[in-house]
Short mmCIF file of C-alpha atoms and ligand atoms in Angstrom, two decimals:
data_model
loop_
_atom_site.label_atom_id
_atom_site.label_comp_id
_atom_site.label_asym_id
_atom_site.label_seq_id
_atom_site.Cartn_x
_atom_site.Cartn_y
_atom_site.Cartn_z
CA MET A 2 13.97 -15.31 -8.87
CA SER A 3 17.41 -13.98 -7.95
CA ALA A 4 16.72 -13.43 -4.27
CA PRO A 5 19.57 -12.68 -1.89
CA ALA A 6 20.34 -15.78 0.15
CA HIS A 7 18.05 -16.15 3.16
CA ALA A 8 16.09 -12.97 2.37
CA THR A 9 12.72 -12.90 4.09
CA VAL A 10 9.54 -11.35 2.75
CA ALA A 11 6.39 -10.15 4.48
CA VAL A 12 3.16 -8.89 2.98
CA ILE A 13 1.43 -6.08 4.86
CA ILE A 14 -2.16 -5.13 4.16
CA PRO A 15 -3.85 -2.09 5.71
CA ALA A 16 -7.57 -2.76 5.87
CA PHE A 17 -10.46 -0.66 7.04
CA ASN A 18 -13.86 -2.32 6.70
CA GLU A 19 -12.77 -4.70 3.94
CA GLU A 20 -14.48 -7.95 5.04
CA GLU A 21 -15.71 -8.58 1.48
CA THR A 22 -12.28 -8.68 -0.17
CA VAL A 23 -9.55 -9.08 2.44
CA ALA A 24 -9.59 -12.90 2.50
CA VAL A 25 -8.89 -13.15 -1.22
CA VAL A 26 -5.91 -10.81 -0.93
CA VAL A 27 -4.59 -12.70 2.13
CA ASN A 28 -4.91 -16.01 0.28
CA VAL A 29 -2.80 -14.78 -2.62
CA ALA A 30 -0.26 -13.24 -0.22
CA ARG A 31 0.06 -16.55 1.63
CA GLN A 32 1.09 -18.25 -1.58
CA LEU A 33 4.17 -16.03 -1.42
CA THR A 34 5.00 -16.09 2.30
CA SER A 35 3.55 -17.20 5.63
CA ASP A 36 4.36 -13.74 7.02
CA VAL A 37 1.15 -11.92 6.11
CA ILE A 38 -0.01 -9.07 8.32
CA VAL A 39 -3.34 -7.29 8.12
CA ALA A 40 -3.57 -4.02 10.05
CA SER A 41 -7.06 -2.89 10.92
CA ASP A 42 -7.72 0.15 13.03
CA GLY A 43 -11.23 0.34 14.28
CA SER A 44 -12.98 -1.52 11.46
CA SER A 45 -16.63 -1.90 12.42
CA ASP A 46 -17.18 -4.98 10.25
CA ASN A 47 -15.54 -8.43 10.46
CA THR A 48 -12.30 -7.50 8.67
CA ALA A 49 -10.09 -8.73 11.52
CA GLN A 50 -11.89 -12.06 11.99
CA VAL A 51 -12.05 -12.74 8.25
CA ALA A 52 -8.34 -11.92 7.83
CA ARG A 53 -7.41 -14.18 10.74
CA GLY A 54 -9.57 -16.93 9.31
CA ALA A 55 -7.68 -16.65 6.03
CA GLY A 56 -4.41 -17.17 7.89
CA ALA A 57 -3.08 -13.63 8.39
CA GLN A 58 -1.56 -12.23 11.54
CA VAL A 59 -3.84 -9.33 12.46
CA VAL A 60 -2.65 -6.16 14.11
CA GLU A 61 -5.66 -4.44 15.60
CA LEU A 62 -5.61 -0.81 16.68
CA SER A 63 -8.69 0.29 18.55
CA GLU A 64 -8.97 3.78 17.10
CA ASN A 65 -9.20 4.61 13.43
CA SER A 66 -6.29 6.81 12.45
CA GLY A 67 -5.57 5.86 8.86
CA LYS A 68 -3.54 3.83 6.43
CA GLY A 69 -0.16 5.31 7.50
CA PRO A 70 -0.45 4.36 11.17
CA ALA A 71 -1.72 0.92 10.11
CA LEU A 72 1.31 0.40 7.84
CA GLY A 73 3.60 1.61 10.63
CA ALA A 74 2.12 -0.89 13.07
CA ALA A 75 2.40 -3.70 10.54
CA LEU A 76 6.07 -2.86 9.91
CA GLN A 77 6.70 -3.28 13.63
CA ALA A 78 5.01 -6.70 13.61
CA THR A 79 7.57 -8.29 11.29
CA ASP A 80 11.33 -8.33 10.88
CA ALA A 81 11.29 -9.46 7.26
CA ASP A 82 13.92 -7.94 4.97
CA PHE A 83 11.50 -7.11 2.17
CA ILE A 84 7.95 -5.79 2.40
CA VAL A 85 5.15 -6.17 -0.10
CA MET A 86 2.41 -3.63 0.56
CA LEU A 87 -1.04 -4.45 -0.75
CA ASP A 88 -4.46 -2.85 -0.49
CA ALA A 89 -7.20 -5.07 0.91
CA ASP A 90 -9.74 -4.26 -1.81
CA LEU A 91 -8.00 -5.78 -4.81
CA THR A 92 -9.61 -8.12 -7.30
CA GLY A 93 -7.87 -10.28 -9.89
CA LEU A 94 -4.62 -10.53 -7.91
CA THR A 95 -2.36 -13.56 -8.43
CA LEU A 96 0.97 -14.81 -7.10
CA GLU A 97 2.57 -13.81 -10.41
CA HIS A 98 1.70 -10.16 -9.75
CA LEU A 99 3.46 -10.29 -6.40
CA GLU A 100 6.52 -11.95 -7.92
CA ALA A 101 6.64 -9.32 -10.66
CA LEU A 102 6.63 -6.56 -8.01
CA LEU A 103 9.26 -8.27 -5.89
CA GLU A 104 11.69 -9.31 -8.59
CA PRO A 105 13.46 -5.97 -9.32
CA VAL A 106 13.75 -5.10 -5.63
CA LEU A 107 15.09 -8.52 -4.66
CA ALA A 108 17.50 -8.34 -7.57
CA GLY A 109 18.72 -4.96 -6.34
CA THR A 110 17.87 -3.04 -9.50
CA LEU A 111 15.14 -0.98 -7.78
CA ASP A 112 14.67 0.36 -4.28
CA MET A 113 10.91 0.44 -4.76
CA SER A 114 8.55 -1.06 -7.29
CA ILE A 115 5.10 0.48 -7.63
CA GLY A 116 2.28 -1.64 -8.98
CA VAL A 117 -0.16 0.04 -11.32
CA PHE A 118 -3.39 -1.22 -12.76
CA ASP A 119 -3.64 -1.69 -16.52
CA GLY A 120 -4.30 1.77 -17.83
CA GLY A 121 -3.28 2.02 -21.48
CA GLY A 122 -0.26 4.30 -21.80
CA PHE A 123 -0.17 5.31 -18.14
CA VAL A 124 3.26 3.98 -17.40
CA THR A 125 4.95 5.68 -20.32
CA ASP A 126 3.19 8.94 -19.53
CA TRP A 127 5.76 11.67 -18.79
CA GLY A 128 4.22 13.10 -15.65
CA ASN A 129 3.85 9.70 -14.12
CA LYS A 130 7.50 8.97 -14.76
CA LEU A 131 8.48 12.01 -12.74
CA THR A 132 6.10 11.71 -9.80
CA PRO A 133 5.21 8.27 -8.50
CA ASN A 134 1.49 7.72 -8.42
CA LEU A 135 -0.61 6.89 -5.39
CA SER A 136 -0.68 3.12 -5.71
CA GLY A 137 -0.80 1.10 -2.50
CA GLN A 138 0.88 -1.84 -4.25
CA ARG A 139 4.60 -1.51 -3.56
CA VAL A 140 7.73 -3.44 -2.62
CA ALA A 141 10.72 -2.07 -0.73
CA ARG A 142 13.14 -3.09 1.95
CA ARG A 143 11.66 -2.83 5.43
CA SER A 144 14.66 -0.76 6.54
CA TRP A 145 13.95 1.80 3.80
CA LEU A 146 10.29 2.06 4.77
CA LEU A 147 11.19 2.53 8.43
CA GLY A 148 13.22 5.55 7.36
CA VAL A 149 10.28 7.34 5.69
CA PRO A 150 9.58 10.48 7.76
CA HIS A 151 5.95 10.86 8.89
CA LEU A 152 4.88 7.51 7.41
CA SER A 153 3.01 6.50 10.54
CA GLU A 154 1.44 9.90 11.02
CA GLU A 155 -0.22 10.36 7.66
CA ARG A 156 -3.74 9.05 7.10
CA TRP A 157 -2.73 8.66 3.42
CA PRO A 158 1.02 7.93 3.43
CA GLU A 159 1.84 7.95 -0.30
CA PRO A 160 3.06 11.60 -0.45
CA ALA A 161 5.39 10.89 2.47
CA ILE A 162 6.80 7.92 0.55
CA THR A 163 7.14 10.01 -2.62
CA ALA A 164 8.98 12.74 -0.71
CA HIS A 165 11.41 10.17 0.69
CA LEU A 166 11.94 8.58 -2.73
CA LYS A 167 12.96 12.01 -4.01
CA ALA A 168 15.01 12.96 -0.95
CA THR A 169 17.04 9.76 -1.05
CA GLY A 170 17.35 9.53 -4.83
CA ALA A 171 15.86 6.08 -4.59
CA ARG A 172 15.47 4.03 -7.76
CA TRP A 173 11.81 3.30 -8.40
CA ASP A 174 9.70 2.20 -11.32
CA TYR A 175 6.24 0.99 -12.19
CA VAL A 176 5.26 -2.62 -12.64
CA VAL A 177 2.01 -3.14 -14.52
CA LEU A 178 -0.37 -5.58 -12.83
CA PRO A 179 -2.55 -6.91 -15.64
CA ASN A 180 -6.15 -7.72 -14.72
CA VAL A 181 -5.89 -6.31 -11.20
CA ALA A 182 -8.55 -3.83 -10.12
CA GLN A 183 -9.99 -2.47 -6.89
CA VAL A 184 -13.43 -2.01 -5.49
CA VAL A 185 -13.95 1.75 -5.52
CA LYS A 186 -15.00 3.63 -2.40
CA GLU A 187 -18.37 4.59 -3.87
CA LYS A 188 -19.20 0.89 -4.22
CA LYS A 189 -17.78 -0.12 -0.82
CA ARG A 190 -19.46 2.55 1.22
CA GLY A 191 -22.38 3.73 -0.87
CA PHE A 192 -22.20 6.60 -3.31
CA TRP A 193 -22.36 9.69 -1.09
CA LYS A 194 -20.30 8.34 1.79
CA GLY A 195 -17.73 7.08 -0.72
CA ALA A 196 -17.59 10.38 -2.57
CA ARG A 197 -17.15 12.25 0.72
CA ALA A 198 -14.34 9.90 1.75
CA ARG A 199 -12.66 10.43 -1.65
CA THR A 200 -12.86 14.23 -1.33
CA LYS A 201 -11.34 14.09 2.16
CA MET A 202 -8.57 11.80 0.91
CA TYR A 203 -7.65 14.15 -1.96
CA ALA A 204 -7.61 17.09 0.46
CA GLN A 205 -5.15 15.24 2.72
CA LEU A 206 -3.00 14.15 -0.21
CA LEU A 207 -2.86 17.60 -1.78
CA THR A 208 -1.96 19.40 1.44
CA TYR A 209 0.89 17.05 2.42
CA ARG A 210 3.72 19.33 1.31
CA ALA A 211 2.24 22.41 2.92
CA ARG A 212 1.53 20.58 6.16
CA ARG A 213 4.98 19.05 6.41
CA LYS A 214 7.01 22.04 5.23
CA LYS A 215 9.74 22.91 7.68
CA PRO A 216 9.16 26.28 9.43
N1 LIG B 315 -6.11 0.18 8.64
C1 LIG B 315 -6.61 1.10 7.82
N2 LIG B 315 -6.60 0.89 6.51
C2 LIG B 315 -7.12 1.84 5.71
C3 LIG B 315 -7.66 3.06 6.21
N3 LIG B 315 -8.10 3.79 5.16
C4 LIG B 315 -7.86 3.05 4.06
N4 LIG B 315 -7.27 1.88 4.40
C5 LIG B 315 -6.88 0.79 3.51
O1 LIG B 315 -5.96 1.28 2.58
C6 LIG B 315 -6.23 0.71 1.31
C7 LIG B 315 -6.53 1.83 0.32
O2 LIG B 315 -7.67 2.54 0.75
P1 LIG B 315 -8.90 2.85 -0.18
O3 LIG B 315 -9.97 3.41 0.68
O4 LIG B 315 -9.23 1.66 -1.01
O5 LIG B 315 -8.33 4.02 -1.08
P2 LIG B 315 -8.32 4.11 -2.69
O6 LIG B 315 -7.85 2.78 -3.18
O7 LIG B 315 -7.38 5.22 -2.97
O8 LIG B 315 -9.72 4.40 -3.06
C8 LIG B 315 -7.38 -0.27 1.50
O9 LIG B 315 -6.87 -1.54 1.76
C9 LIG B 315 -8.07 0.29 2.72
O10 LIG B 315 -8.81 -0.69 3.45
C10 LIG B 315 -7.66 3.25 7.62
O11 LIG B 315 -8.11 4.25 8.15
N5 LIG B 315 -7.14 2.25 8.37
MG1 LIG B 316 -8.93 1.07 -2.90
#
């Protein structure tokens, strides 16, 4: 890999009640770097203990306020040059996936890589080329992420990242992650609770632009 000399990499993993899957994700991340940070805010299960047991540094916030604040706290807990963001509910992840995400950003050809699950034709789809999707699997420089307005205030931070990609003319592209999948909310939380959580998430995502529009 054509990494800049002495570049450092951290993996940050926001996790809310992910005790079933977080250790596997931490284990893969630790094959890449010892700087692995799990940010849990008010998980009521053993996410923090399990993540610590797997060798991650755990940032614990007492109140649940969302993925954005968790990412923001994790970014403050490292000074690495490059950040790999991963969800805590992934299955099928390997070191090769992380290297594939990192490579174009380390090489300087992209400002952000966005990992997408195998989805036949998705990546060449026109709409998806114009508007980055909502994947939590991304690599960017820490300094770029720190410049994303509202990142730490949004429960679901992807629209804030998309807005900043557009505003800064950043170079981004998709990297397909073969064989990676996630445990869906309906399975993690039970059908109705999961479906309610999904509806709330879409509402937050869809209202981002209206909520953040300048007066
Ligand atoms: N710390 C923290 N992490 C969260 C929160 N909500 C979601 N996450 C994490 O963000 C990632 C994506 O969330 P998820 O619920 O899987 O959303 P989906 O993949 O879009 O269905 C997972 O690792 C979650 O554990 C939260 O309130 N706090
Ligand atoms: Mg998920």
